[in-house]
PDB file of C-alpha atoms in Angstrom:
ATOM      1  CA  MET F 134     -11.706  14.736  12.784  1.00 42.00           C
ATOM      2  CA  SER F 135      -8.995  13.199  14.981  1.00 45.00           C
ATOM      3  CA  ALA F 136      -5.219  13.136  15.112  1.00 45.00           C
ATOM      4  CA  ALA F 137      -2.875  10.834  17.001  1.00 43.00           C
ATOM      5  CA  PRO F 138       0.723  11.905  16.363  1.00 45.00           C
ATOM      6  CA  LEU F 139       3.836   9.907  17.110  1.00 54.00           C
ATOM      7  CA  HIS F 140       7.312  11.118  16.253  1.00 75.00           C
ATOM      8  CA  ALA F 141       8.095   8.304  13.833  1.00 92.00           C
ATOM      9  CA  ALA F 142       4.631   7.912  12.275  1.00 97.00           C
ATOM     10  CA  THR F 143       1.496  10.023  12.368  1.00 97.00           C
ATOM     11  CA  LEU F 144      -2.159   9.142  11.982  1.00 97.00           C
ATOM     12  CA  HIS F 145      -4.948  11.436  10.846  1.00 97.00           C
ATOM     13  CA  VAL F 146      -8.539  10.311  10.321  1.00 98.00           C
ATOM     14  CA  GLU F 147     -11.044  12.509   8.504  1.00 97.00           C
ATOM     15  CA  ASP F 148     -14.338  11.608   6.830  1.00 98.00           C
ATOM     16  CA  ARG F 149     -13.630   7.909   7.501  1.00 98.00           C
ATOM     17  CA  VAL F 150     -10.347   7.987   5.563  1.00 98.00           C
ATOM     18  CA  ALA F 151      -7.260   7.295   7.714  1.00 98.00           C
ATOM     19  CA  ARG F 152      -3.830   8.513   6.657  1.00 98.00           C
ATOM     20  CA  LEU F 153      -0.791   6.902   8.262  1.00 98.00           C
ATOM     21  CA  THR F 154       2.415   8.756   7.403  1.00 98.00           C
ATOM     22  CA  LEU F 155       5.978   7.530   7.900  1.00 98.00           C
ATOM     23  CA  ASN F 156       7.686  10.466   9.526  1.00 96.00           C
ATOM     24  CA  ARG F 157      11.443  10.034   9.752  1.00 94.00           C
ATOM     25  CA  PRO F 158      12.438  12.034   6.663  1.00 94.00           C
ATOM     26  CA  GLU F 159      15.930  12.741   7.995  1.00 93.00           C
ATOM     27  CA  ARG F 160      16.592   8.970   7.806  1.00 91.00           C
ATOM     28  CA  HIS F 161      14.703   8.461   4.520  1.00 95.00           C
ATOM     29  CA  ASN F 162      12.147   6.604   6.653  1.00 96.00           C
ATOM     30  CA  ALA F 163      14.615   3.743   7.127  1.00 95.00           C
ATOM     31  CA  LEU F 164      13.078   0.757   8.858  1.00 95.00           C
ATOM     32  CA  VAL F 165      14.602   1.189  12.282  1.00 93.00           C
ATOM     33  CA  PRO F 166      12.813  -0.348  15.281  1.00 93.00           C
ATOM     34  CA  GLU F 167      11.346   2.992  16.398  1.00 93.00           C
ATOM     35  CA  LEU F 168       9.578   3.512  13.075  1.00 96.00           C
ATOM     36  CA  LEU F 169       8.266  -0.041  12.870  1.00 97.00           C
ATOM     37  CA  ASP F 170       6.943   0.130  16.431  1.00 96.00           C
ATOM     38  CA  ALA F 171       5.218   3.422  15.619  1.00 97.00           C
ATOM     39  CA  ILE F 172       3.594   1.992  12.483  1.00 98.00           C
ATOM     40  CA  ARG F 173       2.229  -0.944  14.464  1.00 98.00           C
ATOM     41  CA  GLU F 174       0.870   1.339  17.155  1.00 97.00           C
ATOM     42  CA  GLN F 175      -0.868   3.504  14.581  1.00 97.00           C
ATOM     43  CA  LEU F 176      -2.331   0.482  12.784  1.00 98.00           C
ATOM     44  CA  ALA F 177      -3.882  -0.542  16.110  1.00 98.00           C
ATOM     45  CA  ARG F 178      -5.434   2.928  16.311  1.00 97.00           C
ATOM     46  CA  VAL F 179      -6.839   2.552  12.798  1.00 98.00           C
ATOM     47  CA  ARG F 180      -8.645  -0.566  14.015  1.00 97.00           C
ATOM     48  CA  ASP F 181     -10.205   1.443  16.839  1.00 97.00           C
ATOM     49  CA  SER F 182     -11.253   4.335  14.582  1.00 97.00           C
ATOM     50  CA  ASP F 183     -14.247   4.755  12.290  1.00 97.00           C
ATOM     51  CA  ALA F 184     -12.018   4.626   9.186  1.00 98.00           C
ATOM     52  CA  ALA F 185     -13.289   2.665   6.205  1.00 98.00           C
ATOM     53  CA  VAL F 186      -9.956   2.796   4.353  1.00 98.00           C
ATOM     54  CA  LEU F 187      -6.304   3.580   5.097  1.00 98.00           C
ATOM     55  CA  ILE F 188      -3.811   5.571   3.022  1.00 98.00           C
ATOM     56  CA  LEU F 189      -0.172   4.727   3.809  1.00 98.00           C
ATOM     57  CA  ASP F 190       2.306   7.417   2.752  1.00 98.00           C
ATOM     58  CA  ALA F 191       5.540   9.077   3.869  1.00 98.00           C
ATOM     59  CA  ASN F 192       7.157  12.445   4.479  1.00 97.00           C
ATOM     60  CA  GLY F 193      10.467  13.456   2.906  1.00 96.00           C
ATOM     61  CA  ARG F 194      12.201  12.576  -0.346  1.00 95.00           C
ATOM     62  CA  SER F 195      11.802   8.798   0.001  1.00 96.00           C
ATOM     63  CA  PHE F 196       8.918   6.537   0.840  1.00 98.00           C
ATOM     64  CA  SER F 197      11.445   4.354   2.675  1.00 98.00           C
ATOM     65  CA  SER F 198      15.042   3.309   2.090  1.00 96.00           C
ATOM     66  CA  GLY F 199      14.415  -0.063   3.767  1.00 96.00           C
ATOM     67  CA  GLY F 200      16.651  -1.530   6.432  1.00 93.00           C
ATOM     68  CA  ASP F 201      19.308   0.806   7.791  1.00 92.00           C
ATOM     69  CA  VAL F 202      22.556  -0.750   6.482  1.00 94.00           C
ATOM     70  CA  ALA F 203      24.649   1.542   8.674  1.00 93.00           C
ATOM     71  CA  GLY F 204      22.591   0.487  11.676  1.00 92.00           C
ATOM     72  CA  PHE F 205      23.375  -3.170  10.988  1.00 95.00           C
ATOM     73  CA  PHE F 206      27.044  -2.538  10.196  1.00 95.00           C
ATOM     74  CA  ASP F 207      27.648  -0.355  13.247  1.00 94.00           C
ATOM     75  CA  THR F 208      26.115  -2.958  15.563  1.00 94.00           C
ATOM     76  CA  PRO F 209      28.904  -5.173  16.950  1.00 93.00           C
ATOM     77  CA  ARG F 210      28.892  -8.512  15.190  1.00 90.00           C
ATOM     78  CA  ALA F 211      28.148 -10.354  18.439  1.00 91.00           C
ATOM     79  CA  GLU F 212      24.982  -8.280  18.829  1.00 95.00           C
ATOM     80  CA  ARG F 213      23.965  -8.132  15.182  1.00 95.00           C
ATOM     81  CA  ARG F 214      21.735 -11.199  15.235  1.00 96.00           C
ATOM     82  CA  ALA F 215      19.700  -9.777  18.118  1.00 97.00           C
ATOM     83  CA  TYR F 216      19.364  -6.471  16.249  1.00 96.00           C
ATOM     84  CA  ALA F 217      18.247  -8.333  13.116  1.00 97.00           C
ATOM     85  CA  GLU F 218      15.732 -10.333  15.133  1.00 97.00           C
ATOM     86  CA  ARG F 219      14.262  -7.060  16.357  1.00 97.00           C
ATOM     87  CA  VAL F 220      14.141  -5.352  12.963  1.00 97.00           C
ATOM     88  CA  VAL F 221      13.057  -8.212  10.700  1.00 98.00           C
ATOM     89  CA  GLY F 222      10.785  -9.740  13.318  1.00 98.00           C
ATOM     90  CA  THR F 223       8.971  -6.434  13.827  1.00 98.00           C
ATOM     91  CA  LEU F 224       8.802  -5.825  10.077  1.00 98.00           C
ATOM     92  CA  ASN F 225       7.147  -9.224   9.595  1.00 98.00           C
ATOM     93  CA  ALA F 226       4.658  -8.457  12.362  1.00 98.00           C
ATOM     94  CA  THR F 227       3.917  -5.098  10.711  1.00 98.00           C
ATOM     95  CA  LEU F 228       3.217  -6.737   7.347  1.00 98.00           C
ATOM     96  CA  LEU F 229       0.855  -9.229   8.958  1.00 98.00           C
ATOM     97  CA  ASP F 230      -0.858  -6.344  10.771  1.00 98.00           C
ATOM     98  CA  LEU F 231      -1.512  -4.735   7.384  1.00 98.00           C
ATOM     99  CA  LEU F 232      -2.866  -7.987   5.944  1.00 98.00           C
ATOM    100  CA  ASP F 233      -5.089  -8.411   9.023  1.00 98.00           C
ATOM    101  CA  LEU F 234      -6.434  -4.856   8.908  1.00 98.00           C
ATOM    102  CA  PRO F 235     -10.223  -4.995   8.508  1.00 97.00           C
ATOM    103  CA  VAL F 236     -10.194  -2.118   6.012  1.00 98.00           C
ATOM    104  CA  PRO F 237      -8.314  -1.807   2.697  1.00 98.00           C
ATOM    105  CA  THR F 238      -4.946  -0.062   2.512  1.00 98.00           C
ATOM    106  CA  VAL F 239      -3.874   2.200  -0.351  1.00 98.00           C
ATOM    107  CA  ALA F 240      -0.116   2.853  -0.456  1.00 98.00           C
ATOM    108  CA  ALA F 241       0.870   6.256  -1.896  1.00 98.00           C
ATOM    109  CA  VAL F 242       4.479   5.828  -2.996  1.00 98.00           C
ATOM    110  CA  HIS F 243       7.015   8.464  -3.954  1.00 96.00           C
ATOM    111  CA  GLY F 244      10.803   8.433  -4.217  1.00 96.00           C
ATOM    112  CA  LEU F 245      12.922   5.467  -3.194  1.00 96.00           C
ATOM    113  CA  VAL F 246      11.503   2.143  -2.052  1.00 98.00           C
ATOM    114  CA  THR F 247      14.375  -0.236  -1.341  1.00 97.00           C
ATOM    115  CA  GLY F 248      14.902  -3.489   0.497  1.00 97.00           C
ATOM    116  CA  GLY F 249      12.385  -4.523   3.115  1.00 97.00           C
ATOM    117  CA  SER F 250      10.299  -1.369   2.788  1.00 98.00           C
ATOM    118  CA  LEU F 251       8.765  -2.849  -0.359  1.00 98.00           C
ATOM    119  CA  GLY F 252       6.860  -5.092   2.048  1.00 98.00           C
ATOM    120  CA  LEU F 253       4.760  -2.109   3.123  1.00 98.00           C
ATOM    121  CA  VAL F 254       3.662  -1.758  -0.513  1.00 98.00           C
ATOM    122  CA  LEU F 255       3.204  -5.486  -1.067  1.00 98.00           C
ATOM    123  CA  ALA F 256       1.095  -5.858   2.096  1.00 98.00           C
ATOM    124  CA  SER F 257      -1.120  -2.955   1.015  1.00 98.00           C
ATOM    125  CA  ASP F 258      -4.132  -3.853  -1.090  1.00 98.00           C
ATOM    126  CA  ILE F 259      -3.625  -1.161  -3.732  1.00 98.00           C
ATOM    127  CA  ALA F 260      -0.596   0.985  -4.585  1.00 98.00           C
ATOM    128  CA  VAL F 261      -0.294   4.352  -6.323  1.00 98.00           C
ATOM    129  CA  ALA F 262       3.163   5.369  -7.561  1.00 98.00           C
ATOM    130  CA  GLY F 263       4.334   8.873  -8.392  1.00 97.00           C
ATOM    131  CA  ASP F 264       6.464   9.328 -11.484  1.00 94.00           C
ATOM    132  CA  ARG F 265       9.668   9.600  -9.425  1.00 96.00           C
ATOM    133  CA  ALA F 266       9.036   6.410  -7.478  1.00 97.00           C
ATOM    134  CA  SER F 267      11.521   3.564  -7.879  1.00 98.00           C
ATOM    135  CA  PHE F 268      11.863   0.082  -6.433  1.00 98.00           C
ATOM    136  CA  ALA F 269      15.095  -1.883  -5.908  1.00 97.00           C
ATOM    137  CA  PRO F 270      16.179  -4.872  -3.781  1.00 97.00           C
ATOM    138  CA  TRP F 271      19.950  -4.396  -3.102  1.00 96.00           C
ATOM    139  CA  TYR F 272      20.160  -7.744  -1.283  1.00 97.00           C
ATOM    140  CA  THR F 273      22.734  -9.411  -3.544  1.00 97.00           C
ATOM    141  CA  VAL F 274      24.856  -6.245  -3.504  1.00 96.00           C
ATOM    142  CA  VAL F 275      24.858  -5.672   0.255  1.00 96.00           C
ATOM    143  CA  GLY F 276      25.092  -9.381   1.059  1.00 97.00           C
ATOM    144  CA  TYR F 277      21.728  -9.791   2.782  1.00 97.00           C
ATOM    145  CA  SER F 278      19.048 -12.421   2.373  1.00 98.00           C
ATOM    146  CA  PRO F 279      15.689 -11.077   1.117  1.00 98.00           C
ATOM    147  CA  ASP F 280      13.136  -9.905   3.659  1.00 98.00           C
ATOM    148  CA  GLY F 281      10.032  -7.742   3.631  1.00 98.00           C
ATOM    149  CA  GLY F 282       8.037 -10.139   1.466  1.00 98.00           C
ATOM    150  CA  TRP F 283      10.315 -10.081  -1.579  1.00 98.00           C
ATOM    151  CA  THR F 284       9.944 -13.875  -1.668  1.00 98.00           C
ATOM    152  CA  ALA F 285       6.785 -14.299   0.440  1.00 98.00           C
ATOM    153  CA  LEU F 286       4.577 -11.709  -1.335  1.00 98.00           C
ATOM    154  CA  MET F 287       6.202 -10.373  -4.493  1.00 98.00           C
ATOM    155  CA  PRO F 288       6.019 -13.559  -6.648  1.00 98.00           C
ATOM    156  CA  GLU F 289       2.234 -13.666  -6.273  1.00 96.00           C
ATOM    157  CA  ARG F 290       2.021 -10.005  -7.292  1.00 96.00           C
ATOM    158  CA  ILE F 291       4.205 -10.047 -10.436  1.00 98.00           C
ATOM    159  CA  GLY F 292       5.166 -13.691 -11.067  1.00 97.00           C
ATOM    160  CA  ARG F 293       7.956 -15.830  -9.675  1.00 98.00           C
ATOM    161  CA  ALA F 294      10.363 -15.543 -12.610  1.00 98.00           C
ATOM    162  CA  ARG F 295      10.099 -11.749 -12.730  1.00 98.00           C
ATOM    163  CA  ALA F 296      10.554 -11.468  -8.972  1.00 98.00           C
ATOM    164  CA  LEU F 297      13.617 -13.714  -9.090  1.00 98.00           C
ATOM    165  CA  ASP F 298      15.165 -11.817 -11.996  1.00 98.00           C
ATOM    166  CA  ILE F 299      14.775  -8.455 -10.259  1.00 98.00           C
ATOM    167  CA  GLN F 300      16.366  -9.759  -7.072  1.00 98.00           C
ATOM    168  CA  LEU F 301      19.245 -11.698  -8.615  1.00 97.00           C
ATOM    169  CA  THR F 302      20.258  -8.869 -10.970  1.00 97.00           C
ATOM    170  CA  ASN F 303      19.407  -6.100  -8.490  1.00 96.00           C
ATOM    171  CA  ARG F 304      17.286  -4.448 -11.156  1.00 95.00           C
ATOM    172  CA  ARG F 305      15.736  -1.092 -10.320  1.00 97.00           C
ATOM    173  CA  LEU F 306      12.125  -0.635 -11.408  1.00 98.00           C
ATOM    174  CA  ASP F 307      10.884   2.838 -12.254  1.00 98.00           C
ATOM    175  CA  ALA F 308       7.232   3.729 -11.757  1.00 97.00           C
ATOM    176  CA  ASP F 309       6.253   2.869 -15.346  1.00 97.00           C
ATOM    177  CA  GLU F 310       7.733  -0.629 -15.223  1.00 98.00           C
ATOM    178  CA  ALA F 311       6.292  -1.224 -11.754  1.00 98.00           C
ATOM    179  CA  TYR F 312       2.871  -0.342 -13.185  1.00 98.00           C
ATOM    180  CA  ARG F 313       3.304  -2.569 -16.244  1.00 98.00           C
ATOM    181  CA  LEU F 314       4.304  -5.522 -14.062  1.00 98.00           C
ATOM    182  CA  GLY F 315       1.380  -5.000 -11.676  1.00 97.00           C
ATOM    183  CA  LEU F 316       3.507  -4.112  -8.673  1.00 98.00           C
ATOM    184  CA  VAL F 317       1.461  -0.905  -8.422  1.00 98.00           C
ATOM    185  CA  GLN F 318      -2.056  -0.388  -9.741  1.00 98.00           C
ATOM    186  CA  TYR F 319      -2.139   3.360 -10.405  1.00 98.00           C
ATOM    187  CA  ARG F 320       0.281   5.974 -11.735  1.00 97.00           C
ATOM    188  CA  ALA F 321       0.356   9.636 -10.777  1.00 97.00           C
ATOM    189  CA  GLY F 322       2.468  12.722 -11.273  1.00 93.00           C
ATOM    190  CA  ALA F 323       5.062  13.472  -8.614  1.00 83.00           C
ATOM    191  CA  ASP F 324       2.844  16.147  -7.076  1.00 89.00           C
ATOM    192  CA  ASP F 325      -0.405  14.239  -7.556  1.00 95.00           C
ATOM    193  CA  THR F 326       0.349  10.954  -5.757  1.00 97.00           C
ATOM    194  CA  GLY F 327      -1.469  11.885  -2.564  1.00 96.00           C
ATOM    195  CA  ALA F 328      -4.482  13.250  -4.423  1.00 97.00           C
ATOM    196  CA  ARG F 329      -4.735  10.133  -6.598  1.00 98.00           C
ATOM    197  CA  ALA F 330      -4.499   7.881  -3.537  1.00 98.00           C
ATOM    198  CA  ARG F 331      -7.204   9.935  -1.841  1.00 98.00           C
ATOM    199  CA  GLU F 332      -9.441   9.587  -4.901  1.00 98.00           C
ATOM    200  CA  VAL F 333      -9.049   5.790  -4.844  1.00 98.00           C
ATOM    201  CA  ALA F 334      -9.569   5.701  -1.069  1.00 98.00           C
ATOM    202  CA  GLU F 335     -12.779   7.727  -1.262  1.00 98.00           C
ATOM    203  CA  LYS F 336     -14.219   5.314  -3.845  1.00 98.00           C
ATOM    204  CA  ILE F 337     -13.565   2.477  -1.407  1.00 98.00           C
ATOM    205  CA  ARG F 338     -14.959   4.461   1.531  1.00 98.00           C
ATOM    206  CA  ASP F 339     -18.214   5.067  -0.339  1.00 98.00           C
ATOM    207  CA  ALA F 340     -18.688   1.386  -1.262  1.00 98.00           C
ATOM    208  CA  ARG F 341     -20.844  -1.060   0.749  1.00 98.00           C
ATOM    209  CA  PRO F 342     -18.704  -1.916   3.806  1.00 97.00           C
ATOM    210  CA  HIS F 343     -19.673  -5.566   4.251  1.00 97.00           C
ATOM    211  CA  SER F 344     -19.130  -6.194   0.541  1.00 98.00           C
ATOM    212  CA  VAL F 345     -15.693  -4.589   0.828  1.00 98.00           C
ATOM    213  CA  GLY F 346     -14.887  -6.778   3.836  1.00 97.00           C
ATOM    214  CA  ARG F 347     -15.909  -9.991   2.095  1.00 98.00           C
ATOM    215  CA  THR F 348     -13.919  -9.007  -0.994  1.00 98.00           C
ATOM    216  CA  LEU F 349     -10.823  -8.506   1.161  1.00 97.00           C
ATOM    217  CA  ALA F 350     -11.349 -11.851   2.906  1.00 97.00           C
ATOM    218  CA  LEU F 351     -11.674 -13.707  -0.389  1.00 98.00           C
ATOM    219  CA  THR F 352      -8.936 -11.935  -2.355  1.00 97.00           C
ATOM    220  CA  ARG F 353      -6.069 -11.131   0.003  1.00 98.00           C
ATOM    221  CA  PRO F 354      -3.146 -13.607   0.047  1.00 97.00           C
ATOM    222  CA  ASP F 355      -3.600 -16.596   2.311  1.00 97.00           C
ATOM    223  CA  ARG F 356      -2.356 -15.444   5.706  1.00 97.00           C
ATOM    224  CA  ALA F 357      -0.890 -18.771   6.795  1.00 98.00           C
ATOM    225  CA  THR F 358       1.090 -19.083   3.563  1.00 98.00           C
ATOM    226  CA  VAL F 359       2.406 -15.525   3.860  1.00 98.00           C
ATOM    227  CA  ALA F 360       3.297 -15.991   7.532  1.00 98.00           C
ATOM    228  CA  ALA F 361       5.263 -19.147   6.712  1.00 98.00           C
ATOM    229  CA  GLY F 362       7.075 -17.349   3.894  1.00 98.00           C
ATOM    230  CA  LEU F 363       7.953 -14.405   6.132  1.00 98.00           C
ATOM    231  CA  GLU F 364       9.212 -16.782   8.816  1.00 98.00           C
ATOM    232  CA  ALA F 365      11.486 -18.437   6.242  1.00 98.00           C
ATOM    233  CA  GLU F 366      12.796 -15.011   5.206  1.00 98.00           C
ATOM    234  CA  TYR F 367      13.454 -14.230   8.865  1.00 98.00           C
ATOM    235  CA  ARG F 368      15.463 -17.430   9.450  1.00 98.00           C
ATOM    236  CA  HIS F 369      17.590 -16.974   6.341  1.00 98.00           C
ATOM    237  CA  PHE F 370      18.212 -13.301   7.107  1.00 98.00           C
ATOM    238  CA  LEU F 371      19.470 -14.134  10.599  1.00 97.00           C
ATOM    239  CA  GLU F 372      21.903 -16.707   9.204  1.00 97.00           C
ATOM    240  CA  GLN F 373      23.189 -14.398   6.472  1.00 97.00           C
ATOM    241  CA  ILE F 374      23.621 -11.273   8.608  1.00 96.00           C
ATOM    242  CA  GLU F 375      26.276 -13.063  10.681  1.00 94.00           C
ATOM    243  CA  SER F 376      28.330 -14.086   7.643  1.00 95.00           C
ATOM    244  CA  ASP F 377      31.672 -12.713   6.407  1.00 95.00           C
ATOM    245  CA  GLU F 378      29.947 -12.032   3.084  1.00 97.00           C
ATOM    246  CA  ALA F 379      27.505  -9.654   4.745  1.00 96.00           C
ATOM    247  CA  ASP F 380      30.372  -7.861   6.498  1.00 95.00           C
ATOM    248  CA  LEU F 381      32.207  -7.370   3.219  1.00 96.00           C
ATOM    249  CA  GLY F 382      29.069  -6.356   1.357  1.00 97.00           C
ATOM    250  CA  MET F 383      27.989  -3.783   3.945  1.00 96.00           C
ATOM    251  CA  ALA F 384      31.492  -2.302   4.164  1.00 96.00           C
ATOM    252  CA  ALA F 385      31.672  -1.953   0.377  1.00 96.00           C
ATOM    253  CA  PHE F 386      28.145  -0.525   0.177  1.00 94.00           C
ATOM    254  CA  LEU F 387      28.958   2.037   2.862  1.00 94.00           C
ATOM    255  CA  LYS F 388      32.554   2.424   1.545  1.00 92.00           C
ATOM    256  CA  ARG F 389      34.073   1.892   4.981  1.00 70.00           C
TER     257      ARG F 389
END
């Protein structure tokens, strides 16, 4: 048994099952640079461990509320692009880290998943959703351009037309609809999400490791295609975050 805690994310490995937990509950695990850096550091430690599978979960009421709108809005406009480069650039690197991980990832999702935090689910190989989980984009309301794989990963998961509809109409998906669309692969009760994810993870752990590795290599999304899509999201986000529309949208969203 081993533990490697960081303030923003913790890692625990036991019986070859790693558990990486987002740990900024007071901020609804918003994707601030400190949290993203901590996730990346812990993913590197997973690579160096004996884990055969990773569970990705979160503390608090939300899995993650996505990008911190207040953080963007409160950053002076002249500095906002640099802040966006840091946040979205590190998020993209985190998603590619997950796709490059040599072991499968099972996301255990509860509460809110909004904006770019959906990328952590999309870049996981399997997702389990509790009955209070929900998924929403908010981009066209806040005035952002999509990031976090909403265009680079989501269309392959649920279909392009469905992904576009959800984003353009800012439609919130509850856990049942997310399951029906294939966004998540398992459903669980609110108090059973972690246990269900552990059950799935242990089945993977007990499988033949080289067979698991080859299955990942053959079935995961093409890395080069995903990387190009994430880079396009990054460029568009940087252009949009400096716009008057984004200023107005953030102010209205935050009611400032």
